[in-house]
Coordinates of C-alpha atoms and ligand atoms in Angstrom, one line a residue:
X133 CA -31.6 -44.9 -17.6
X134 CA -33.1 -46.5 -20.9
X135 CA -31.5 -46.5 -24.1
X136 CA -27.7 -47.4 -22.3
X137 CA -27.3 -49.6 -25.4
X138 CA -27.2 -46.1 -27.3
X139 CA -25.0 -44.5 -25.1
X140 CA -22.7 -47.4 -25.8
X141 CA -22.6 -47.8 -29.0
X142 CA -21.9 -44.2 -29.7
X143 CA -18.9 -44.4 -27.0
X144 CA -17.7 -47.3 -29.1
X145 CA -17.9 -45.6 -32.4
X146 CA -16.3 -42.2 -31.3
X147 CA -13.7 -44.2 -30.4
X148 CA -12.3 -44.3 -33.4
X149 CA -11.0 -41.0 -32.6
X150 CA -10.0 -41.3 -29.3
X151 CA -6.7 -39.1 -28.8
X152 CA -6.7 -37.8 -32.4
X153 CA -5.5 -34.5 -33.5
X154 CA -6.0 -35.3 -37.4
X155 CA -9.3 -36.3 -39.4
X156 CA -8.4 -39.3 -41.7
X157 CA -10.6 -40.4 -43.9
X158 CA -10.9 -44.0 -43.1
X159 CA -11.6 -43.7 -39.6
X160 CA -14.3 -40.9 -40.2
X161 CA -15.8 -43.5 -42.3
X162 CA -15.3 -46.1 -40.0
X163 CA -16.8 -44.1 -37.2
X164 CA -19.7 -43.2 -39.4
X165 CA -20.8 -46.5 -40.6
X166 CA -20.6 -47.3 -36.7
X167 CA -22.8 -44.4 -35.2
X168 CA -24.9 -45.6 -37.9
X169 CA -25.8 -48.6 -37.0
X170 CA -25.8 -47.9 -33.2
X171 CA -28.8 -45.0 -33.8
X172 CA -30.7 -47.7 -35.7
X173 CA -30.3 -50.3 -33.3
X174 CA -31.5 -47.7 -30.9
X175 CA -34.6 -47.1 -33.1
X176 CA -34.1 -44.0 -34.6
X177 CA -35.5 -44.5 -38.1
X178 CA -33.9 -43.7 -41.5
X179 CA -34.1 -40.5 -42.0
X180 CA -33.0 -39.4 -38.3
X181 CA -29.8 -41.4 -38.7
X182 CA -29.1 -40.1 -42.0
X183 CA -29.5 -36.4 -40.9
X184 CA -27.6 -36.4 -37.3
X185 CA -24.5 -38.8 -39.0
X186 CA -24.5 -36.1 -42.3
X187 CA -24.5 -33.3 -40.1
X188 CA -21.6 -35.0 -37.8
X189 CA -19.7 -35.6 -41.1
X190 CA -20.1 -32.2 -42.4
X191 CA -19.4 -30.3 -39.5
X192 CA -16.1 -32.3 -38.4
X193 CA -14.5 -31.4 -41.8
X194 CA -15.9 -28.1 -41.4
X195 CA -15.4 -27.1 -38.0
X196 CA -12.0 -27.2 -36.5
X197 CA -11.6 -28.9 -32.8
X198 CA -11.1 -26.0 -30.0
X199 CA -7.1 -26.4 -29.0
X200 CA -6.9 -29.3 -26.9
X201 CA -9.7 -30.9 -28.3
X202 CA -9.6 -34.6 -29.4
X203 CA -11.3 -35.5 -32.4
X204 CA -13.7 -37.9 -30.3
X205 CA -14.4 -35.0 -28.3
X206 CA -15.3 -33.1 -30.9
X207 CA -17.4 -34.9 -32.2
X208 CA -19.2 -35.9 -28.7
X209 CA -19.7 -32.0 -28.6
X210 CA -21.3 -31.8 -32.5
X211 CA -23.8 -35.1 -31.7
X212 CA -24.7 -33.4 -28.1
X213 CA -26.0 -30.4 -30.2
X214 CA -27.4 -32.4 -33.0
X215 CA -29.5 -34.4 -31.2
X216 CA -30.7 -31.8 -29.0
X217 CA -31.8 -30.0 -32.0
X218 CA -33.5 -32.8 -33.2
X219 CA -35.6 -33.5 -29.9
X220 CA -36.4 -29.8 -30.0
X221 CA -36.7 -27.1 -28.1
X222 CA -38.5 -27.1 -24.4
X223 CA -41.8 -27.2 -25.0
X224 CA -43.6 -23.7 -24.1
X225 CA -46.7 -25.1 -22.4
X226 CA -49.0 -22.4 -20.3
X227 CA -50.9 -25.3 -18.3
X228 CA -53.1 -22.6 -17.1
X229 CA -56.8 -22.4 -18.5
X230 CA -55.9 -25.2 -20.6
X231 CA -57.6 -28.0 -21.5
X232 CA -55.3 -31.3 -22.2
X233 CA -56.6 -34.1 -24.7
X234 CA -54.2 -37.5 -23.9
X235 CA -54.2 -39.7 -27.3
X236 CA -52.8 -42.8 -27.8
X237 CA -53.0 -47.1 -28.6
X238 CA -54.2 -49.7 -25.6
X239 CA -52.2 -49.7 -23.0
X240 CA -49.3 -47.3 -23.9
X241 CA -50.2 -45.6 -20.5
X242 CA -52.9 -42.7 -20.7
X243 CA -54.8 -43.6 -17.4
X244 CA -51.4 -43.2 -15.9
X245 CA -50.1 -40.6 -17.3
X246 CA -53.3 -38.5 -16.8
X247 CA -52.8 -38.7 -13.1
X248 CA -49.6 -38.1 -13.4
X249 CA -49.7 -34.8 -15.0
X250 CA -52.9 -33.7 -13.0
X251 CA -50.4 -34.0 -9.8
X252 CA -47.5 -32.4 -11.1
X253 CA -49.6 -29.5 -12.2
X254 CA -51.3 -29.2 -9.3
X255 CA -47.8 -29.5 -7.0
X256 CA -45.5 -27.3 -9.7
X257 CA -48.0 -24.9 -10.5
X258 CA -50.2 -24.5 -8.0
X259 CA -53.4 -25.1 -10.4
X260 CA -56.8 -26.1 -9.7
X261 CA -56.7 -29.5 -12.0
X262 CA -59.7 -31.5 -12.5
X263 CA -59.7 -34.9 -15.2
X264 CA -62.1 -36.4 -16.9
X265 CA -62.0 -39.9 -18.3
X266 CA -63.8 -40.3 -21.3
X267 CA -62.7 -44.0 -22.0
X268 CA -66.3 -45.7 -22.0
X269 CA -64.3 -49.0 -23.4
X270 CA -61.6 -50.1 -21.1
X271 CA -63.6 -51.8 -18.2
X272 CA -63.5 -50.0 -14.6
X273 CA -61.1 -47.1 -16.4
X274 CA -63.2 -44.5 -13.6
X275 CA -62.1 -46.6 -11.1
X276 CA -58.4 -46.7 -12.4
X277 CA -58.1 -43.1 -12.3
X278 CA -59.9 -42.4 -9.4
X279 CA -57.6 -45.3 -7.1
X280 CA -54.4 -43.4 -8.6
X281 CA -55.8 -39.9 -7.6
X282 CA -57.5 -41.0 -4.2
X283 CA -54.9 -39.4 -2.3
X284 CA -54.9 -36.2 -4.7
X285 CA -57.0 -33.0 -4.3
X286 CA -57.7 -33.4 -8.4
X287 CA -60.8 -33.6 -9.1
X288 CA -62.0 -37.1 -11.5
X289 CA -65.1 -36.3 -13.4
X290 CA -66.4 -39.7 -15.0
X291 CA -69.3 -41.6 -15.2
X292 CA -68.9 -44.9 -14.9
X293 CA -72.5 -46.5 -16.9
X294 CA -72.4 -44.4 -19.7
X295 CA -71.7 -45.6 -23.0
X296 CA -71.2 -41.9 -24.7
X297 CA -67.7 -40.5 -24.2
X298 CA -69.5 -37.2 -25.8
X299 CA -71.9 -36.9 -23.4
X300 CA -68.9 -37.6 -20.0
X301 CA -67.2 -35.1 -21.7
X302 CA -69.2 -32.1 -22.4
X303 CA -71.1 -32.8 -18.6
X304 CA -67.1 -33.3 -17.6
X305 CA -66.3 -29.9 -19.0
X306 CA -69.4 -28.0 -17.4
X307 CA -68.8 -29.7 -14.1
X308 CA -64.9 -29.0 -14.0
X309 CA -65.9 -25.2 -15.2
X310 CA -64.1 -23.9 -12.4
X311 CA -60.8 -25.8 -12.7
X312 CA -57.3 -24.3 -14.6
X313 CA -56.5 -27.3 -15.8
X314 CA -58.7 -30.3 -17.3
X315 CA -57.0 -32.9 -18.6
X316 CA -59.1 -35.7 -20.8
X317 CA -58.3 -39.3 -20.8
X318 CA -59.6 -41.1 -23.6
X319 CA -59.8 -44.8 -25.3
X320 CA -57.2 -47.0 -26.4
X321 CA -57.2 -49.4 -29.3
X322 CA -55.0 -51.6 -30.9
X323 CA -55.1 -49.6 -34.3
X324 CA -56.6 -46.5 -34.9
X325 CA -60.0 -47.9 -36.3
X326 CA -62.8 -46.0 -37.8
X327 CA -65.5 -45.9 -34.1
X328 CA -62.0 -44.3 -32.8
X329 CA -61.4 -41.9 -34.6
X330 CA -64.8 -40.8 -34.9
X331 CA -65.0 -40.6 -31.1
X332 CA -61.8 -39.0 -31.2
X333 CA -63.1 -36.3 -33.3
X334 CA -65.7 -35.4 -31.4
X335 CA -64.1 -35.4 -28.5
X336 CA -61.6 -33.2 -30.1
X337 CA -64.2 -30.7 -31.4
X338 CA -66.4 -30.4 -27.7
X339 CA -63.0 -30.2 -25.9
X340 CA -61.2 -27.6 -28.2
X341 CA -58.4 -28.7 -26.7
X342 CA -55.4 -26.5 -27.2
X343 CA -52.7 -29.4 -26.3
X344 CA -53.6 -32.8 -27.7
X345 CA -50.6 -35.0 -26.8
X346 CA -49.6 -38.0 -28.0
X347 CA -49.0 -40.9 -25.1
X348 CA -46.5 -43.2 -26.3
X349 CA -44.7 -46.2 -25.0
X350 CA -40.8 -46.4 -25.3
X351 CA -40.7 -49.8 -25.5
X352 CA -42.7 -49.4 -29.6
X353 CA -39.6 -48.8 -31.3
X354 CA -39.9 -47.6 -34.8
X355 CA -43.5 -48.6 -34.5
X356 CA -43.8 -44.9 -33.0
X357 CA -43.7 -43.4 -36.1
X358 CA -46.9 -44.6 -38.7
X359 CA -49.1 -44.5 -35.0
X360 CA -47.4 -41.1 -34.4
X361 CA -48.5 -40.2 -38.0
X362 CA -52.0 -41.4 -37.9
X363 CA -53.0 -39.6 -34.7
X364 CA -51.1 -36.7 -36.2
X365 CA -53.5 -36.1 -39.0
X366 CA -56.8 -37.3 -36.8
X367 CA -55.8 -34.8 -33.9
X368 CA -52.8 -32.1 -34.6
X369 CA -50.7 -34.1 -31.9
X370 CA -48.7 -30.6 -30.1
X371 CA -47.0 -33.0 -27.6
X372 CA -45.7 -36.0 -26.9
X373 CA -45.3 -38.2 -23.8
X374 CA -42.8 -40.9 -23.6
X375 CA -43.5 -43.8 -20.8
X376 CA -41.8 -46.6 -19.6
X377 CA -38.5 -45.2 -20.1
X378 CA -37.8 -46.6 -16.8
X379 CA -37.4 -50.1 -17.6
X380 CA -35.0 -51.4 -20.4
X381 CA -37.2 -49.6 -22.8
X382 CA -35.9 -48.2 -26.6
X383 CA -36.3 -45.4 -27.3
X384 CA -39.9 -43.5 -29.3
X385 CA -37.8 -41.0 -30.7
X386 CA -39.3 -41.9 -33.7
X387 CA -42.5 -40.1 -33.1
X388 CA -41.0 -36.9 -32.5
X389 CA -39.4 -36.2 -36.3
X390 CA -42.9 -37.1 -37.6
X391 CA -45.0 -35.3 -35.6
X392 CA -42.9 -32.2 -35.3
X393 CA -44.3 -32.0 -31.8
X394 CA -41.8 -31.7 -29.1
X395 CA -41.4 -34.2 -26.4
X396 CA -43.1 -32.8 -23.1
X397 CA -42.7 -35.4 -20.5
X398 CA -41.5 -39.1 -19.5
X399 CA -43.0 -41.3 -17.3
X400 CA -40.7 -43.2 -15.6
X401 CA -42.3 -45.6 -13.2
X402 CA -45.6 -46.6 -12.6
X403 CA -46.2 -44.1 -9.4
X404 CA -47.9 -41.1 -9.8
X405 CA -45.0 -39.1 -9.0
X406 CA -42.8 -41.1 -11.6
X407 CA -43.1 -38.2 -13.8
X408 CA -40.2 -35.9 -15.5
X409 CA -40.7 -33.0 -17.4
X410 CA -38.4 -33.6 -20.7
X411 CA -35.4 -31.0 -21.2
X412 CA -33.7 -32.5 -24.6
X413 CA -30.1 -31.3 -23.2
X414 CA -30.2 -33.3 -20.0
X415 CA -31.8 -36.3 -21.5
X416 CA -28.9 -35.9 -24.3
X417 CA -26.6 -35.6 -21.8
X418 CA -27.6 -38.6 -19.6
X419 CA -28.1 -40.6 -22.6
X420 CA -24.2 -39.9 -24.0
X421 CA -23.0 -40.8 -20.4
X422 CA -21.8 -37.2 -19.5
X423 CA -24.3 -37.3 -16.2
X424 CA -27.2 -35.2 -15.2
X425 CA -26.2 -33.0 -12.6
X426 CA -29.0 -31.3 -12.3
X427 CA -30.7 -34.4 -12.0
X428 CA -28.7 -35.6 -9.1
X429 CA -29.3 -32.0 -7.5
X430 CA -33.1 -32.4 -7.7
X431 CA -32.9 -35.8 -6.7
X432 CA -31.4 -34.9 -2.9
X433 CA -33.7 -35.2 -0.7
X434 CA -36.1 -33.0 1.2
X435 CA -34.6 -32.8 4.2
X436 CA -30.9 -32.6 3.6
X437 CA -29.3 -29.2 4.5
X438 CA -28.2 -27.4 2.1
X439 CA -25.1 -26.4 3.3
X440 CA -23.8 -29.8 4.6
X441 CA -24.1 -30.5 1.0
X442 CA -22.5 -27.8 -0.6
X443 CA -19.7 -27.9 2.0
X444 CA -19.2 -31.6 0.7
X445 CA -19.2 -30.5 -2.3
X446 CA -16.3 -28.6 -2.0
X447 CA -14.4 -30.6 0.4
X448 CA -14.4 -33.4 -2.5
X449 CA -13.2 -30.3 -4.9
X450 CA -10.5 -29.8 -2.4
X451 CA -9.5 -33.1 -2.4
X452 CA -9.7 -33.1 1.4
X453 CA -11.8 -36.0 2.0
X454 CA -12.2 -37.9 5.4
X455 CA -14.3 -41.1 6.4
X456 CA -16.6 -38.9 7.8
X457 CA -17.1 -37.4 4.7
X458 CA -17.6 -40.7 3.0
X459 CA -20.0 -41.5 5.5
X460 CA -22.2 -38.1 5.0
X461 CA -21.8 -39.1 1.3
X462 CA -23.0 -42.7 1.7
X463 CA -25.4 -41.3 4.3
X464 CA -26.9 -38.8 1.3
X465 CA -26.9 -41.4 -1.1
X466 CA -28.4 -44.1 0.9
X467 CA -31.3 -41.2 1.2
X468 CA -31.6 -40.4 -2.6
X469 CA -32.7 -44.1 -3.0
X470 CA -30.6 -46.6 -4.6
X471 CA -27.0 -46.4 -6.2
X472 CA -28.9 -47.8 -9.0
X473 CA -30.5 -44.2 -9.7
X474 CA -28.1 -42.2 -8.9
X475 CA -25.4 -43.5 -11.0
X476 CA -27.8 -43.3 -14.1
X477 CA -27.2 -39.5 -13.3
X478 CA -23.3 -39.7 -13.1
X479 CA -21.1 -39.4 -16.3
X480 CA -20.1 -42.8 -17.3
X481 CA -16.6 -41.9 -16.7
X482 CA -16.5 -39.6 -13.4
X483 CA -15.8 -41.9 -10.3
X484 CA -13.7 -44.4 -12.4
X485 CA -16.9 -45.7 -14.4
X486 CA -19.1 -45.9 -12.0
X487 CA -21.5 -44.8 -14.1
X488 CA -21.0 -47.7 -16.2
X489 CA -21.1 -50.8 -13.7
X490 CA -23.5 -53.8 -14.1
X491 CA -26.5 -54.5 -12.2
X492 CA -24.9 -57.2 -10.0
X493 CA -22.3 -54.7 -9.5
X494 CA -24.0 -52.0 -8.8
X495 CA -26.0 -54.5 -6.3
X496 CA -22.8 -55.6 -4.6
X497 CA -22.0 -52.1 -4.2
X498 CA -25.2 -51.6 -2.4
X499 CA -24.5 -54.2 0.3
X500 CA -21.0 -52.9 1.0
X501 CA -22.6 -49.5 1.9
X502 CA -24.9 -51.1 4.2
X503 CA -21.6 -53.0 6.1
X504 CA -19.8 -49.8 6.3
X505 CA -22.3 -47.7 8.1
X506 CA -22.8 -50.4 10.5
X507 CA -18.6 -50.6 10.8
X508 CA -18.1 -46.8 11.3
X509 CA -21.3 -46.4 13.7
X510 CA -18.8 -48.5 15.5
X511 CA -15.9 -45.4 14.8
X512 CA -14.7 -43.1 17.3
X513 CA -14.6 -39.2 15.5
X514 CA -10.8 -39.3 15.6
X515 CA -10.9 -42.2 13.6
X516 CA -13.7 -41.5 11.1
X517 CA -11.2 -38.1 10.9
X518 CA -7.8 -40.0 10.7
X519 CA -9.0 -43.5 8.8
X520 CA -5.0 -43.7 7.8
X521 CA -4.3 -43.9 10.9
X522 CA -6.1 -46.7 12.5
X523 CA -3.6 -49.3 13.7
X524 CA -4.4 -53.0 14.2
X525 CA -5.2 -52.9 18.0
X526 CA -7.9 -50.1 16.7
X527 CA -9.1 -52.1 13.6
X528 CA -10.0 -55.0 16.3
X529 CA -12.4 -53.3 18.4
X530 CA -13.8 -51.5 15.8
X531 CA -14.8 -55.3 14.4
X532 CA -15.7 -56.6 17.4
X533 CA -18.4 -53.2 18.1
X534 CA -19.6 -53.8 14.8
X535 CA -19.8 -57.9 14.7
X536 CA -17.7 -58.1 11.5
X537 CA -14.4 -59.9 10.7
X538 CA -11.0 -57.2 10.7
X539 CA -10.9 -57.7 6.8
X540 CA -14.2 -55.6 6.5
X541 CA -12.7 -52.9 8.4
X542 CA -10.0 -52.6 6.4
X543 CA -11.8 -53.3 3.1
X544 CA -13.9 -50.0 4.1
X545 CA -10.7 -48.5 5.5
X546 CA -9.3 -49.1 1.8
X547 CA -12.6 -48.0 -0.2
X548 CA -12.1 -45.1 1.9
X549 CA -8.4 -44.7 0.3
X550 CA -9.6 -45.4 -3.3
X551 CA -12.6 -42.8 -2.7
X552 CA -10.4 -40.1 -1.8
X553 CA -7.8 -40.4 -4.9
X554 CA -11.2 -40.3 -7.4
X555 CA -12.3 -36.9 -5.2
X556 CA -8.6 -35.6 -5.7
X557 CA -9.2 -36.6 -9.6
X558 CA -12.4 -35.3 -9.1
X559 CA -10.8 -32.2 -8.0
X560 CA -8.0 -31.8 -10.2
X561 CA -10.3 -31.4 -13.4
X562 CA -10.4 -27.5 -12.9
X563 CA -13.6 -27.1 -15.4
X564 CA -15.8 -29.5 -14.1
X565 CA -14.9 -27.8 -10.6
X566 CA -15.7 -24.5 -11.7
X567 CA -19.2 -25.4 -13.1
X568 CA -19.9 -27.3 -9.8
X569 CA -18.9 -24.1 -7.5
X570 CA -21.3 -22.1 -10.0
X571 CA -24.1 -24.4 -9.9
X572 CA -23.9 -24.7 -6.2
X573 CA -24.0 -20.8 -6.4
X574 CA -26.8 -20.7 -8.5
X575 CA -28.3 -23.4 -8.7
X576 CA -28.1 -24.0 -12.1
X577 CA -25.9 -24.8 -15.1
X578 CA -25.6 -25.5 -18.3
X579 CA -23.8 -28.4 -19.5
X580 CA -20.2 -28.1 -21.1
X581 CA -19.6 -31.3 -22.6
X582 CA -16.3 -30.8 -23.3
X583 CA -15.5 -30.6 -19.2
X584 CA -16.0 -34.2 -18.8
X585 CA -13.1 -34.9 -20.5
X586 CA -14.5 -36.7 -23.0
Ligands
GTP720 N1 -42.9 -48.9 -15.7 C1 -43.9 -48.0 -16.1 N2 -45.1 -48.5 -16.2 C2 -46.0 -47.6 -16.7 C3 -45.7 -46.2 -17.0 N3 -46.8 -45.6 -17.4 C4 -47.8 -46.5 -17.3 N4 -47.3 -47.7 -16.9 C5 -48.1 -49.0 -16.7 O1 -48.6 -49.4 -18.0 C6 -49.8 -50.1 -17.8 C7 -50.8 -49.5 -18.7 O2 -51.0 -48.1 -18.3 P1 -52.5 -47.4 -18.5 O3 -52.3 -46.0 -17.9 O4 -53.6 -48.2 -17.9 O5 -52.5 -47.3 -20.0 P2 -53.7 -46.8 -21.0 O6 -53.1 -46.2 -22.2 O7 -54.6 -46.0 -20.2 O8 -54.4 -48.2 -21.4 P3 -55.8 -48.4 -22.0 O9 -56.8 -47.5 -21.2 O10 -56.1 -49.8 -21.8 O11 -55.7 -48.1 -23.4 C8 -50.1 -50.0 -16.3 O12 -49.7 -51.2 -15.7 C9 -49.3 -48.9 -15.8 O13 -48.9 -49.0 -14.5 C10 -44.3 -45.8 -16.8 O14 -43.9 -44.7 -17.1 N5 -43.5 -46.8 -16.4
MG721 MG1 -56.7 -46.1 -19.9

């Protein structure tokens, strides 16, 4: 996940508070001047960082902690809410029978991002999309769309020769008459100059769009918020898509306080189906390291039963945990992708930090799981069962089957060991438990800071 720089910072100011009961002065300042500094580095402008650190300030000399509530706590719990209030509400978007306008600068990812939303509103909600791309400057931009749709029942409307994005549009909008969903790509630029916006404008008035959203690279930074302004006034911007947040992108946030408009989606990838829809309390709860769970739910794959996971769910809550249940977990993770994602949807500080290891780390960690599942395909069931009790004689053949050295069995017979006591942690913090049995139930929760222990 982007913006882990943020999610540090604000562990390392909060810290301040860590274990205490009492506000003192100095710290608060301390941990103020801190948070400060950490939002700016993570692009937030002036006027965000002085609201969401005011409010924090206010509200801890206001608001007394819950009993047995830490001070950093506390104040984990007041920024959660803040900056979810600041990223707004979910956006209430009726895709149907709208048509979509995508505005933005060069190569902030429009073309993408229009054939990314035309296939999740086809696949979520079952619509009839078509797109037209009325970018008559950025050479072979028919062909761009077209290539990323070509294995897509959208429909692309373009036309390829013609120099009037005008004329592709309102022949666009006659020919896609039957779609209930078009979605318009239009021309970048490096500033908002005057051919632009007159294009734009016209555009804008043949369309009447009723969602003109804003397409807007992470990586901008503060930039985001005069370009965020300027298309404001030219267009009414009533959404806002953030890409590249996959990479080590900063964050746009930016945009959002100027525009008023709420954050829709983020692109995360350069696929088609590296699309999310924003929620502001998920992405606030990734981004302050206390996990996405239902991120990590979504994220299981297709085919995995449903009950196998839920009934590893609550062996791990039980703290009964054997190697075959590691292996089903490896096994489900292996699925999912790489540990790489799936830890950016863990709390930092579930697993023993997990969450929080490097990349070489987290690559290390990736190999090891590839060794062990060759080691236990060499395991009898009684000893995937029993791993404690696998004696020396045992530990042999198992290496020989596998073709490792006896250290690697007992390096995965001791992973196994260190696994099972974070399950049993896992399982002894009673509220976290709860919430899991009740998502599994329902399949849905909402997030309790406070149960991470934070
Ligand atoms: N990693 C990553 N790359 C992206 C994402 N969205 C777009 N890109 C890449 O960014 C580059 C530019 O994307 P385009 O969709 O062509 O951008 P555009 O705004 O249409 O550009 P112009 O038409 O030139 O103004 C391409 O290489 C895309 O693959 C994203 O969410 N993540
Ligand atoms: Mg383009």
């Amino acid at each position: 996940m982007a913006l882990e720089g943020l999610s540090r910072g604000i562990f390392r100011s909060l810290g301040f508070l860590k274990s205490k009961r009492r506000l003192d002065e100095d710290e608060l300042k301390e941990m103020t001047k801190s948070l400060r500094r950490a939002l700016q580095e993570a692009d937030f402008n002036v006027r965000q960082t002085k609201e969401i650190v005011d409010r924090l300030e206010e509200r801890m000399r206001e608001e007394e902690p819950r009993p047995g509530v830490d001070l950093q706590t506390h104040a984990m719990n007041i920024l959660y809410m803040e900056l979810v209030r600041l990223l707004g509400a979910d956006h209430e978007f009726q895709p149907r029978g709208a048509t979509l306008l995508l505005v933005g600068l060069y190569g902030q990812g429009k073309t993408t991002t229009t054939a990314k939303l035309a296939e999740w509103y086809r696949k979520k909600h079952g619509l009839r999309v078509a797109v037209i791309e009325a970018d008559v400057h950025r050479p072979g931009a028919y062909a761009q769309l077209s290539q990323l749709l070509e294995d897509s029942s959208v429909v692309v409307y373009g036309e390829p020769d013609e120099k009037d994005a005008t004329k592709i549009v309102r022949n666009g909008l006659a020919a896609c008459a039957s779609a209930d969903l078009v979605i318009v790509d239009t021309a970048g630029r490096h500033q908002l100059d005057e051919e632009l916006v007159v294009e734009l404008e016209n555009i804008a008035s043949i369309t009447r769009a009723t969602e003109r959203w804003l397409v807007i690279d992470a990586q901008v930074g503060q930039a985001a918020g005069p370009v965020a302004a300027s298309f404001h006034q030219l267009a009414g911007v009533t959404g806002i898509v953030v890409t590249k947040l996959d990479g080590t992108a900063r964050g746009a946030l930016s945009a959002v306080a100027v525009t008023g408009a709420p954050l829709v989606h983020i692109g995360v990838g350069e696929k088609v189906s590296d699309l999310e829809k924003f929620e502001a309390d998920r992405f606030i709860s990734r981004l302050l390291g206390m996990g996405d769970i239902r991120g990590l739910i979504d994220l299981a794959p297709e085919d995995m039963d449903e009950e196998e996971a839920m009934r590893l769910t609550q062996r791990m809550m039980s703290g009964r945990f054997t190697l075959n249940d590691m292996y089903k977990q490896m096994e489900m993770m292996a699925k999912v992708g790489t540990i790489d994602k799936l830890m950016s949807f863990l709390p930092g500080n579930m697993f023993g930090g997990l969450g929080g290891m490097s990349k070489p780390q987290k690559e290390a960690m990736q190999g090891n799981l590839d060794r062990y599942r060759t080691i236990m395909d060499s395991m009898t069931g009684w000893e995937k069962n029993e791993p404690a009790k696998i004696k020396a004689e045992r530990i042999q053949r198992i290496a020989r089957g596998s073709g490792v050295k006896e250290k690697d069995v007992r390096e995965l017979i001791a992973q196994w060991k260190r696994s099972r006591k974070m399950m049993k942690g896992m399982g002894g913090n009673r509220k976290l438990n709860k919430q899991m049995r009740q998502m599994m139930k329902d399949g849905d929760m909402d997030m309790d800071p406070s149960s991470f222990g934070m």
